[in-house]
mmCIF file of C-alpha atoms in Angstrom:
data_model
loop_
_atom_site.group_PDB
_atom_site.id
_atom_site.type_symbol
_atom_site.label_atom_id
_atom_site.label_comp_id
_atom_site.label_asym_id
_atom_site.label_seq_id
_atom_site.Cartn_x
_atom_site.Cartn_y
_atom_site.Cartn_z
ATOM 1 C CA UNK A 1 0.116 -0.059 0.101
ATOM 2 C CA UNK A 2 1.106 3.714 -0.751
ATOM 3 C CA UNK A 3 0.747 5.635 2.483
ATOM 4 C CA UNK A 4 -0.500 9.125 2.331
ATOM 5 C CA UNK A 5 1.686 11.862 3.529
ATOM 6 C CA UNK A 6 0.327 15.449 3.985
ATOM 7 C CA UNK A 7 2.666 18.420 4.177
ATOM 8 C CA UNK A 8 1.834 21.717 3.187
ATOM 9 C CA UNK A 9 5.274 23.322 3.495
ATOM 10 C CA UNK A 10 8.065 25.668 2.052
ATOM 11 C CA UNK A 11 10.659 24.279 0.087
ATOM 12 C CA UNK A 12 12.822 23.201 3.091
ATOM 13 C CA UNK A 13 10.153 21.590 4.596
ATOM 14 C CA UNK A 14 9.559 19.350 1.616
ATOM 15 C CA UNK A 15 13.324 18.381 1.951
ATOM 16 C CA UNK A 16 13.365 17.714 5.818
ATOM 17 C CA UNK A 17 10.113 15.430 4.818
ATOM 18 C CA UNK A 18 12.252 13.081 2.799
ATOM 19 C CA UNK A 19 13.608 10.841 5.911
ATOM 20 C CA UNK A 20 9.906 10.513 6.864
ATOM 21 C CA UNK A 21 8.789 9.370 3.128
ATOM 22 C CA UNK A 22 11.736 7.084 3.087
ATOM 23 C CA UNK A 23 10.993 5.423 6.290
ATOM 24 C CA UNK A 24 7.161 4.962 5.319
ATOM 25 C CA UNK A 25 8.122 3.540 1.952
ATOM 26 C CA UNK A 26 10.119 1.099 3.777
ATOM 27 C CA UNK A 27 7.267 0.165 6.385
ATOM 28 C CA UNK A 28 4.357 -0.151 4.139
ATOM 29 C CA UNK A 29 5.966 -1.589 0.868
ATOM 30 C CA UNK A 30 5.129 0.983 -1.685
ATOM 31 C CA UNK A 31 6.218 4.709 -2.275
ATOM 32 C CA UNK A 32 4.166 7.484 -0.671
ATOM 33 C CA UNK A 33 1.276 9.557 -1.906
ATOM 34 C CA UNK A 34 2.443 12.979 -1.066
ATOM 35 C CA UNK A 35 -0.710 15.654 -0.444
ATOM 36 C CA UNK A 36 1.209 19.145 -0.677
ATOM 37 C CA UNK A 37 1.060 22.454 -2.288
ATOM 38 C CA UNK A 38 3.613 24.680 -4.028
ATOM 39 C CA UNK A 39 4.899 24.634 -7.411
ATOM 40 C CA UNK A 40 8.334 23.556 -6.442
ATOM 41 C CA UNK A 41 6.987 19.997 -5.176
ATOM 42 C CA UNK A 42 6.921 18.235 -8.448
ATOM 43 C CA UNK A 43 10.328 19.120 -9.748
ATOM 44 C CA UNK A 44 11.799 18.638 -6.066
ATOM 45 C CA UNK A 45 10.104 15.411 -5.352
ATOM 46 C CA UNK A 46 8.290 14.251 -8.718
ATOM 47 C CA UNK A 47 10.899 11.500 -9.773
ATOM 48 C CA UNK A 48 11.896 10.851 -5.951
ATOM 49 C CA UNK A 49 12.103 6.971 -5.402
ATOM 50 C CA UNK A 50 10.072 7.540 -2.077
ATOM 51 C CA UNK A 51 7.174 9.388 -3.767
ATOM 52 C CA UNK A 52 4.563 7.560 -6.136
ATOM 53 C CA UNK A 53 2.794 10.666 -6.839
ATOM 54 C CA UNK A 54 1.988 14.157 -5.620
ATOM 55 C CA UNK A 55 -1.659 15.597 -5.163
ATOM 56 C CA UNK A 56 -0.952 19.287 -4.962
ATOM 57 C CA UNK A 57 -3.732 21.912 -3.673
ATOM 58 C CA UNK A 58 -3.126 25.749 -4.282
ATOM 59 C CA UNK A 59 -4.448 26.555 -0.586
ATOM 60 C CA UNK A 60 -6.336 24.336 1.869
ATOM 61 C CA UNK A 61 -8.099 27.449 3.274
ATOM 62 C CA UNK A 62 -9.772 28.356 0.219
ATOM 63 C CA UNK A 63 -13.625 27.398 0.494
ATOM 64 C CA UNK A 64 -14.128 24.086 -0.907
ATOM 65 C CA UNK A 65 -17.167 24.924 -2.917
ATOM 66 C CA UNK A 66 -15.108 27.274 -5.148
ATOM 67 C CA UNK A 67 -11.906 25.205 -5.254
ATOM 68 C CA UNK A 68 -11.713 22.293 -8.233
ATOM 69 C CA UNK A 69 -8.208 21.270 -6.676
ATOM 70 C CA UNK A 70 -9.995 20.360 -3.545
ATOM 71 C CA UNK A 71 -12.780 18.421 -5.277
ATOM 72 C CA UNK A 72 -9.931 16.531 -7.313
ATOM 73 C CA UNK A 73 -8.296 15.473 -4.109
ATOM 74 C CA UNK A 74 -11.277 14.157 -2.492
ATOM 75 C CA UNK A 75 -12.209 12.312 -5.258
ATOM 76 C CA UNK A 76 -8.761 10.709 -5.539
ATOM 77 C CA UNK A 77 -8.644 9.913 -1.908
ATOM 78 C CA UNK A 78 -12.032 7.997 -2.406
ATOM 79 C CA UNK A 79 -10.034 5.690 -4.462
ATOM 80 C CA UNK A 80 -7.273 4.998 -1.964
ATOM 81 C CA UNK A 81 -8.707 2.526 0.324
ATOM 82 C CA UNK A 82 -7.124 1.081 3.087
ATOM 83 C CA UNK A 83 -3.994 3.096 3.211
ATOM 84 C CA UNK A 84 -2.518 4.888 6.172
ATOM 85 C CA UNK A 85 -2.265 8.519 6.520
ATOM 86 C CA UNK A 86 0.146 10.870 8.246
ATOM 87 C CA UNK A 87 -0.809 14.412 8.448
ATOM 88 C CA UNK A 88 2.409 16.323 8.998
ATOM 89 C CA UNK A 89 0.926 19.928 9.405
ATOM 90 C CA UNK A 90 0.339 22.042 12.567
ATOM 91 C CA UNK A 91 -2.006 24.553 10.900
ATOM 92 C CA UNK A 92 -5.518 24.535 9.265
ATOM 93 C CA UNK A 93 -5.795 20.886 10.733
ATOM 94 C CA UNK A 94 -9.839 21.409 11.028
ATOM 95 C CA UNK A 95 -10.113 21.705 7.500
ATOM 96 C CA UNK A 96 -7.676 18.840 6.808
ATOM 97 C CA UNK A 97 -9.379 16.486 9.002
ATOM 98 C CA UNK A 98 -12.746 17.556 6.858
ATOM 99 C CA UNK A 99 -10.828 17.205 3.586
ATOM 100 C CA UNK A 100 -9.852 13.691 4.506
ATOM 101 C CA UNK A 101 -13.291 12.852 5.860
ATOM 102 C CA UNK A 102 -14.754 14.142 2.434
ATOM 103 C CA UNK A 103 -12.646 11.892 0.516
ATOM 104 C CA UNK A 104 -13.914 8.873 2.561
ATOM 105 C CA UNK A 105 -10.729 8.534 4.866
ATOM 106 C CA UNK A 106 -11.919 6.881 8.320
ATOM 107 C CA UNK A 107 -10.501 8.571 11.300
ATOM 108 C CA UNK A 108 -8.787 5.250 12.504
ATOM 109 C CA UNK A 109 -6.501 5.365 9.223
ATOM 110 C CA UNK A 110 -5.074 8.624 10.217
ATOM 111 C CA UNK A 111 -2.229 9.961 12.487
ATOM 112 C CA UNK A 112 -1.813 13.717 13.472
ATOM 113 C CA UNK A 113 1.728 15.007 14.469
ATOM 114 C CA UNK A 114 0.084 17.958 16.591
ATOM 115 C CA UNK A 115 1.764 21.248 17.520
ATOM 116 C CA UNK A 116 5.517 21.454 18.386
ATOM 117 C CA UNK A 117 5.791 21.158 22.013
ATOM 118 C CA UNK A 118 7.267 24.263 23.497
ATOM 119 C CA UNK A 119 10.776 24.183 24.966
ATOM 120 C CA UNK A 120 11.456 20.895 23.110
ATOM 121 C CA UNK A 121 14.628 21.052 21.363
ATOM 122 C CA UNK A 122 14.262 17.946 18.933
ATOM 123 C CA UNK A 123 15.175 18.433 15.220
ATOM 124 C CA UNK A 124 12.408 18.215 12.724
ATOM 125 C CA UNK A 125 13.914 15.580 11.282
ATOM 126 C CA UNK A 126 14.000 13.631 14.261
ATOM 127 C CA UNK A 127 10.489 14.728 14.833
ATOM 128 C CA UNK A 128 9.415 13.134 11.650
ATOM 129 C CA UNK A 129 11.189 9.888 11.991
ATOM 130 C CA UNK A 130 9.814 9.584 15.509
ATOM 131 C CA UNK A 131 6.152 10.077 13.944
ATOM 132 C CA UNK A 132 6.897 7.794 11.092
ATOM 133 C CA UNK A 133 7.482 5.066 13.796
ATOM 134 C CA UNK A 134 3.958 5.289 15.057
ATOM 135 C CA UNK A 135 1.046 3.387 13.545
ATOM 136 C CA UNK A 136 -2.592 4.518 13.031
ATOM 137 C CA UNK A 137 -5.095 2.674 15.117
ATOM 138 C CA UNK A 138 -6.655 0.814 12.030
ATOM 139 C CA UNK A 139 -3.433 -0.903 11.571
ATOM 140 C CA UNK A 140 -1.440 -3.337 13.518
ATOM 141 C CA UNK A 141 2.473 -2.207 14.132
ATOM 142 C CA UNK A 142 3.767 -5.606 13.957
ATOM 143 C CA UNK A 143 2.754 -5.999 10.295
ATOM 144 C CA UNK A 144 4.576 -2.920 9.283
ATOM 145 C CA UNK A 145 7.953 -3.204 10.759
ATOM 146 C CA UNK A 146 10.970 -1.308 10.116
ATOM 147 C CA UNK A 147 14.927 -2.013 10.323
ATOM 148 C CA UNK A 148 17.451 0.094 11.767
ATOM 149 C CA UNK A 149 18.657 1.175 8.006
ATOM 150 C CA UNK A 150 15.131 2.434 7.384
ATOM 151 C CA UNK A 151 15.992 5.217 9.637
ATOM 152 C CA UNK A 152 18.004 7.924 7.842
ATOM 153 C CA UNK A 153 18.691 11.027 9.649
ATOM 154 C CA UNK A 154 19.245 13.334 6.985
ATOM 155 C CA UNK A 155 17.375 14.411 3.744
ATOM 156 C CA UNK A 156 17.352 12.295 0.704
ATOM 157 C CA UNK A 157 17.558 14.051 -2.641
ATOM 158 C CA UNK A 158 18.010 12.475 -6.083
ATOM 159 C CA UNK A 159 19.292 13.928 -9.627
ATOM 160 C CA UNK A 160 19.960 12.181 -12.656
ATOM 161 C CA UNK A 161 22.459 12.211 -15.739
ATOM 162 C CA UNK A 162 20.095 14.856 -17.397
ATOM 163 C CA UNK A 163 20.234 17.189 -14.636
ATOM 164 C CA UNK A 164 23.498 17.146 -14.710
ATOM 165 C CA UNK A 165 23.945 17.780 -18.068
ATOM 166 C CA UNK A 166 21.582 20.672 -17.870
ATOM 167 C CA UNK A 167 23.696 22.402 -15.146
ATOM 168 C CA UNK A 168 26.909 21.686 -17.428
ATOM 169 C CA UNK A 169 25.237 23.234 -20.256
ATOM 170 C CA UNK A 170 24.190 26.295 -18.451
ATOM 171 C CA UNK A 171 27.491 26.978 -16.576
ATOM 172 C CA UNK A 172 29.076 26.714 -19.952
ATOM 173 C CA UNK A 173 26.661 29.508 -21.316
ATOM 174 C CA UNK A 174 27.482 31.583 -18.268
ATOM 175 C CA UNK A 175 31.440 30.864 -18.511
ATOM 176 C CA UNK A 176 31.481 29.448 -15.203
ATOM 177 C CA UNK A 177 32.201 25.671 -15.877
ATOM 178 C CA UNK A 178 35.969 25.573 -15.209
ATOM 179 C CA UNK A 179 35.829 27.644 -11.952
ATOM 180 C CA UNK A 180 35.108 26.722 -8.197
ATOM 181 C CA UNK A 181 31.678 27.772 -7.478
ATOM 182 C CA UNK A 182 30.621 29.695 -4.252
ATOM 183 C CA UNK A 183 26.982 29.923 -4.002
ATOM 184 C CA UNK A 184 25.075 32.834 -1.880
ATOM 185 C CA UNK A 185 21.614 32.577 -0.717
ATOM 186 C CA UNK A 186 20.515 36.103 0.361
ATOM 187 C CA UNK A 187 17.025 35.937 0.123
ATOM 188 C CA UNK A 188 14.153 33.687 1.770
ATOM 189 C CA UNK A 189 10.121 33.274 1.559
ATOM 190 C CA UNK A 190 9.799 36.732 3.133
ATOM 191 C CA UNK A 191 12.000 38.178 0.622
ATOM 192 C CA UNK A 192 9.572 36.799 -2.086
ATOM 193 C CA UNK A 193 6.744 38.504 -0.263
ATOM 194 C CA UNK A 194 8.624 42.208 -0.049
ATOM 195 C CA UNK A 195 11.022 42.108 -3.120
ATOM 196 C CA UNK A 196 13.798 43.831 -1.035
ATOM 197 C CA UNK A 197 16.173 42.855 1.974
ATOM 198 C CA UNK A 198 15.719 44.837 4.885
ATOM 199 C CA UNK A 199 11.953 45.543 5.648
ATOM 200 C CA UNK A 200 10.877 45.563 9.057
ATOM 201 C CA UNK A 201 9.767 42.080 10.500
ATOM 202 C CA UNK A 202 12.322 40.044 8.447
ATOM 203 C CA UNK A 203 14.745 38.653 11.109
ATOM 204 C CA UNK A 204 16.726 37.011 8.578
ATOM 205 C CA UNK A 205 17.673 40.271 6.792
ATOM 206 C CA UNK A 206 21.601 40.507 6.272
ATOM 207 C CA UNK A 207 22.227 43.977 4.760
ATOM 208 C CA UNK A 208 23.412 44.172 1.350
ATOM 209 C CA UNK A 209 26.656 45.759 2.225
ATOM 210 C CA UNK A 210 27.614 42.658 4.442
ATOM 211 C CA UNK A 211 26.673 40.311 1.336
ATOM 212 C CA UNK A 212 28.961 42.183 -0.698
ATOM 213 C CA UNK A 213 31.994 42.295 2.003
ATOM 214 C CA UNK A 214 31.652 38.492 1.809
ATOM 215 C CA UNK A 215 31.811 38.360 -1.791
ATOM 216 C CA UNK A 216 34.854 40.465 -1.761
ATOM 217 C CA UNK A 217 36.413 38.205 1.000
ATOM 218 C CA UNK A 218 35.570 35.200 -1.035
ATOM 219 C CA UNK A 219 37.290 36.639 -4.260
ATOM 220 C CA UNK A 220 40.322 37.881 -2.311
ATOM 221 C CA UNK A 221 40.858 34.582 -0.666
ATOM 222 C CA UNK A 222 39.937 32.528 -3.556
ATOM 223 C CA UNK A 223 40.931 34.133 -6.622
ATOM 224 C CA UNK A 224 40.233 31.609 -8.959
ATOM 225 C CA UNK A 225 36.138 31.320 -7.574
ATOM 226 C CA UNK A 226 33.408 32.797 -8.917
ATOM 227 C CA UNK A 227 30.473 33.774 -6.698
ATOM 228 C CA UNK A 228 26.925 33.060 -7.827
ATOM 229 C CA UNK A 229 23.995 34.841 -6.122
ATOM 230 C CA UNK A 230 21.141 32.631 -5.953
ATOM 231 C CA UNK A 231 17.723 33.161 -5.650
ATOM 232 C CA UNK A 232 14.059 33.157 -7.394
ATOM 233 C CA UNK A 233 13.329 35.430 -10.248
ATOM 234 C CA UNK A 234 11.381 37.754 -7.541
ATOM 235 C CA UNK A 235 14.650 38.256 -5.760
ATOM 236 C CA UNK A 236 16.254 39.683 -8.887
ATOM 237 C CA UNK A 237 16.395 43.132 -7.678
ATOM 238 C CA UNK A 238 17.977 41.853 -4.405
ATOM 239 C CA UNK A 239 20.638 40.037 -5.975
ATOM 240 C CA UNK A 240 21.241 42.991 -8.545
ATOM 241 C CA UNK A 241 22.044 45.244 -5.277
ATOM 242 C CA UNK A 242 24.504 42.781 -3.791
ATOM 243 C CA UNK A 243 26.274 42.483 -7.072
ATOM 244 C CA UNK A 244 26.442 46.261 -7.549
ATOM 245 C CA UNK A 245 27.790 47.133 -4.123
ATOM 246 C CA UNK A 246 30.336 44.261 -4.571
ATOM 247 C CA UNK A 247 32.000 45.664 -7.800
ATOM 248 C CA UNK A 248 33.490 42.493 -8.808
ATOM 249 C CA UNK A 249 33.471 40.812 -12.181
ATOM 250 C CA UNK A 250 33.535 37.493 -10.379
ATOM 251 C CA UNK A 251 29.987 37.905 -9.061
ATOM 252 C CA UNK A 252 26.926 36.678 -11.022
ATOM 253 C CA UNK A 253 23.452 37.067 -10.414
ATOM 254 C CA UNK A 254 21.338 33.719 -11.055
ATOM 255 C CA UNK A 255 17.820 34.599 -10.421
ATOM 256 C CA UNK A 256 16.023 33.964 -13.462
ATOM 257 C CA UNK A 257 17.478 30.675 -14.533
ATOM 258 C CA UNK A 258 17.614 28.141 -11.625
ATOM 259 C CA UNK A 259 14.696 25.828 -11.330
ATOM 260 C CA UNK A 260 14.986 23.425 -8.658
ATOM 261 C CA UNK A 261 16.473 20.471 -10.563
ATOM 262 C CA UNK A 262 19.246 22.719 -11.942
ATOM 263 C CA UNK A 263 19.846 24.335 -8.395
ATOM 264 C CA UNK A 264 20.376 20.709 -6.925
ATOM 265 C CA UNK A 265 22.894 19.806 -9.604
ATOM 266 C CA UNK A 266 24.698 22.857 -8.945
ATOM 267 C CA UNK A 267 24.645 22.282 -5.432
ATOM 268 C CA UNK A 268 26.137 18.849 -5.818
ATOM 269 C CA UNK A 269 29.164 20.264 -7.579
ATOM 270 C CA UNK A 270 29.481 23.764 -5.856
ATOM 271 C CA UNK A 271 32.734 24.312 -3.473
ATOM 272 C CA UNK A 272 30.487 25.659 -0.770
ATOM 273 C CA UNK A 273 27.592 27.869 0.164
ATOM 274 C CA UNK A 274 26.552 30.536 2.580
ATOM 275 C CA UNK A 275 22.764 31.207 3.139
ATOM 276 C CA UNK A 276 20.161 32.593 5.106
ATOM 277 C CA UNK A 277 18.151 29.878 7.077
ATOM 278 C CA UNK A 278 15.769 28.816 4.182
ATOM 279 C CA UNK A 279 15.136 25.831 1.768
ATOM 280 C CA UNK A 280 17.930 26.176 -0.515
ATOM 281 C CA UNK A 281 20.266 25.816 2.463
ATOM 282 C CA UNK A 282 18.433 22.069 3.123
ATOM 283 C CA UNK A 283 18.929 21.293 -0.309
ATOM 284 C CA UNK A 284 22.653 22.199 -0.180
ATOM 285 C CA UNK A 285 23.396 20.007 2.803
ATOM 286 C CA UNK A 286 21.320 17.252 1.296
ATOM 287 C CA UNK A 287 23.487 17.405 -1.937
ATOM 288 C CA UNK A 288 26.794 17.274 0.181
ATOM 289 C CA UNK A 289 27.847 20.775 -0.438
ATOM 290 C CA UNK A 290 29.964 22.521 2.693
ATOM 291 C CA UNK A 291 27.535 25.339 4.126
ATOM 292 C CA UNK A 292 27.448 28.012 6.563
ATOM 293 C CA UNK A 293 23.850 29.345 7.437
ATOM 294 C CA UNK A 294 22.685 32.382 9.453
ATOM 295 C CA UNK A 295 20.074 32.098 11.784
ATOM 296 C CA UNK A 296 17.642 34.867 13.443
ATOM 297 C CA UNK A 297 14.920 33.660 15.645
ATOM 298 C CA UNK A 298 14.580 29.821 14.338
ATOM 299 C CA UNK A 299 16.710 27.659 16.373
ATOM 300 C CA UNK A 300 19.217 25.658 14.709
ATOM 301 C CA UNK A 301 18.545 22.996 17.305
ATOM 302 C CA UNK A 302 15.217 22.409 15.224
ATOM 303 C CA UNK A 303 16.064 23.509 11.793
ATOM 304 C CA UNK A 304 20.005 23.092 11.105
ATOM 305 C CA UNK A 305 20.612 21.348 7.734
ATOM 306 C CA UNK A 306 21.969 17.739 7.751
ATOM 307 C CA UNK A 307 24.373 16.160 5.288
ATOM 308 C CA UNK A 308 23.943 12.369 4.949
ATOM 309 C CA UNK A 309 27.454 12.302 3.101
ATOM 310 C CA UNK A 310 29.012 14.168 6.531
ATOM 311 C CA UNK A 311 29.890 17.420 4.772
ATOM 312 C CA UNK A 312 30.521 20.540 7.040
ATOM 313 C CA UNK A 313 27.308 22.470 8.201
ATOM 314 C CA UNK A 314 28.004 25.547 10.331
ATOM 315 C CA UNK A 315 25.334 27.322 11.859
ATOM 316 C CA UNK A 316 25.735 31.128 13.050
ATOM 317 C CA UNK A 317 23.467 32.765 15.446
ATOM 318 C CA UNK A 318 22.688 36.390 16.428
ATOM 319 C CA UNK A 319 24.804 37.819 19.209
ATOM 320 C CA UNK A 320 21.781 39.780 20.486
ATOM 321 C CA UNK A 321 18.993 39.144 22.396
ATOM 322 C CA UNK A 322 16.816 40.397 19.436
ATOM 323 C CA UNK A 323 18.147 37.336 17.461
ATOM 324 C CA UNK A 324 18.511 39.080 14.167
ATOM 325 C CA UNK A 325 20.616 37.936 11.444
ATOM 326 C CA UNK A 326 21.484 41.600 10.838
ATOM 327 C CA UNK A 327 23.601 41.477 13.888
ATOM 328 C CA UNK A 328 26.164 38.730 12.945
ATOM 329 C CA UNK A 329 29.201 40.458 11.872
ATOM 330 C CA UNK A 330 30.550 40.091 8.534
ATOM 331 C CA UNK A 331 33.753 38.972 9.930
ATOM 332 C CA UNK A 332 32.349 36.046 11.488
ATOM 333 C CA UNK A 333 30.603 35.048 8.410
ATOM 334 C CA UNK A 334 33.924 35.274 6.358
ATOM 335 C CA UNK A 335 35.929 33.438 9.057
ATOM 336 C CA UNK A 336 33.275 30.465 9.312
ATOM 337 C CA UNK A 337 33.371 30.261 5.344
ATOM 338 C CA UNK A 338 36.968 30.396 5.154
ATOM 339 C CA UNK A 339 37.018 27.374 8.005
ATOM 340 C CA UNK A 340 34.970 25.142 5.985
ATOM 341 C CA UNK A 341 36.778 21.740 4.829
ATOM 342 C CA UNK A 342 37.792 22.029 1.037
ATOM 343 C CA UNK A 343 35.721 20.413 -1.593
ATOM 344 C CA UNK A 344 38.150 20.574 -4.259
ATOM 345 C CA UNK A 345 38.138 16.939 -5.178
ATOM 346 C CA UNK A 346 34.376 16.781 -5.547
ATOM 347 C CA UNK A 347 34.384 20.050 -7.891
ATOM 348 C CA UNK A 348 37.405 18.263 -10.036
ATOM 349 C CA UNK A 349 35.085 15.123 -10.382
ATOM 350 C CA UNK A 350 32.079 16.800 -11.244
ATOM 351 C CA UNK A 351 33.481 19.657 -13.649
ATOM 352 C CA UNK A 352 35.208 16.288 -15.429
ATOM 353 C CA UNK A 353 32.053 14.371 -15.651
ATOM 354 C CA UNK A 354 30.276 17.388 -16.999
ATOM 355 C CA UNK A 355 32.723 18.264 -19.623
ATOM 356 C CA UNK A 356 31.201 17.826 -23.261
#
């Protein structure tokens, strides 16, 4: 049977979900059916070996009477008989219960993860795995055992030869194919909403001049490197401002041409990355890219990216009580990036494999 996993979240939330998908695939014998939102879900997990199919909603909060996607979901659920359902969401749970009931899913087939207990320092991956070891009341736990090697405590992402070839062609088109690549991720989902860094309420904001100082320090310490400013098309202005402030020819903006599959392939071959606490940081760790992550209010004990290959992940937190990324000095970030173990062998291997 294909277990149903319900998780409405951002890019990073789906990366963190992959150890649970793997565990449930092993327990129940078939890849999972994922109910989620976000245009990134298909390119990120559509070909994942632990995902059989993706059922996507634009919004779970929209009135059912006016949402054909919700109609299609409930029709599909009626055809998924006798399957366990793991609801990994903390928000709009009453609506999710209603949708599942409308789709003919009996309550005994469902488990709900509940709200994150206050004061608990458990990482989200560990919390998901603990949840996946539970069994809905309608099923017998002993019928669906798991082995120790089914428990994988770091996200699992997969790319193929076509993804690597696409990334290699893009790098050649930008004259970046033969240089070590250092990736910077300045924006996050709040940037997507506002379009500029630094507006009130964004604890993950790091000033443009800080990013520019980091760019210049990277180029000074590694003259052969090329720095790629990563982001979505809506972050173009943010990245342009940083490039302009850095005033270096080695700084490149990649806001319009980094779809998820290309980003994963780029992360696989990059020398290193410095990122705000956001989804691409989790993908970087999953792809084995050495990483420095800047944290505001969110706790690294809950959200620090994990690397299954053992590459370094350094978490930097604000030194002030306000817990703002803006209060992390550039020198601290530069020092942390400099201290990352080199990835020269991985770069040489991927560059050689991608050569035409």
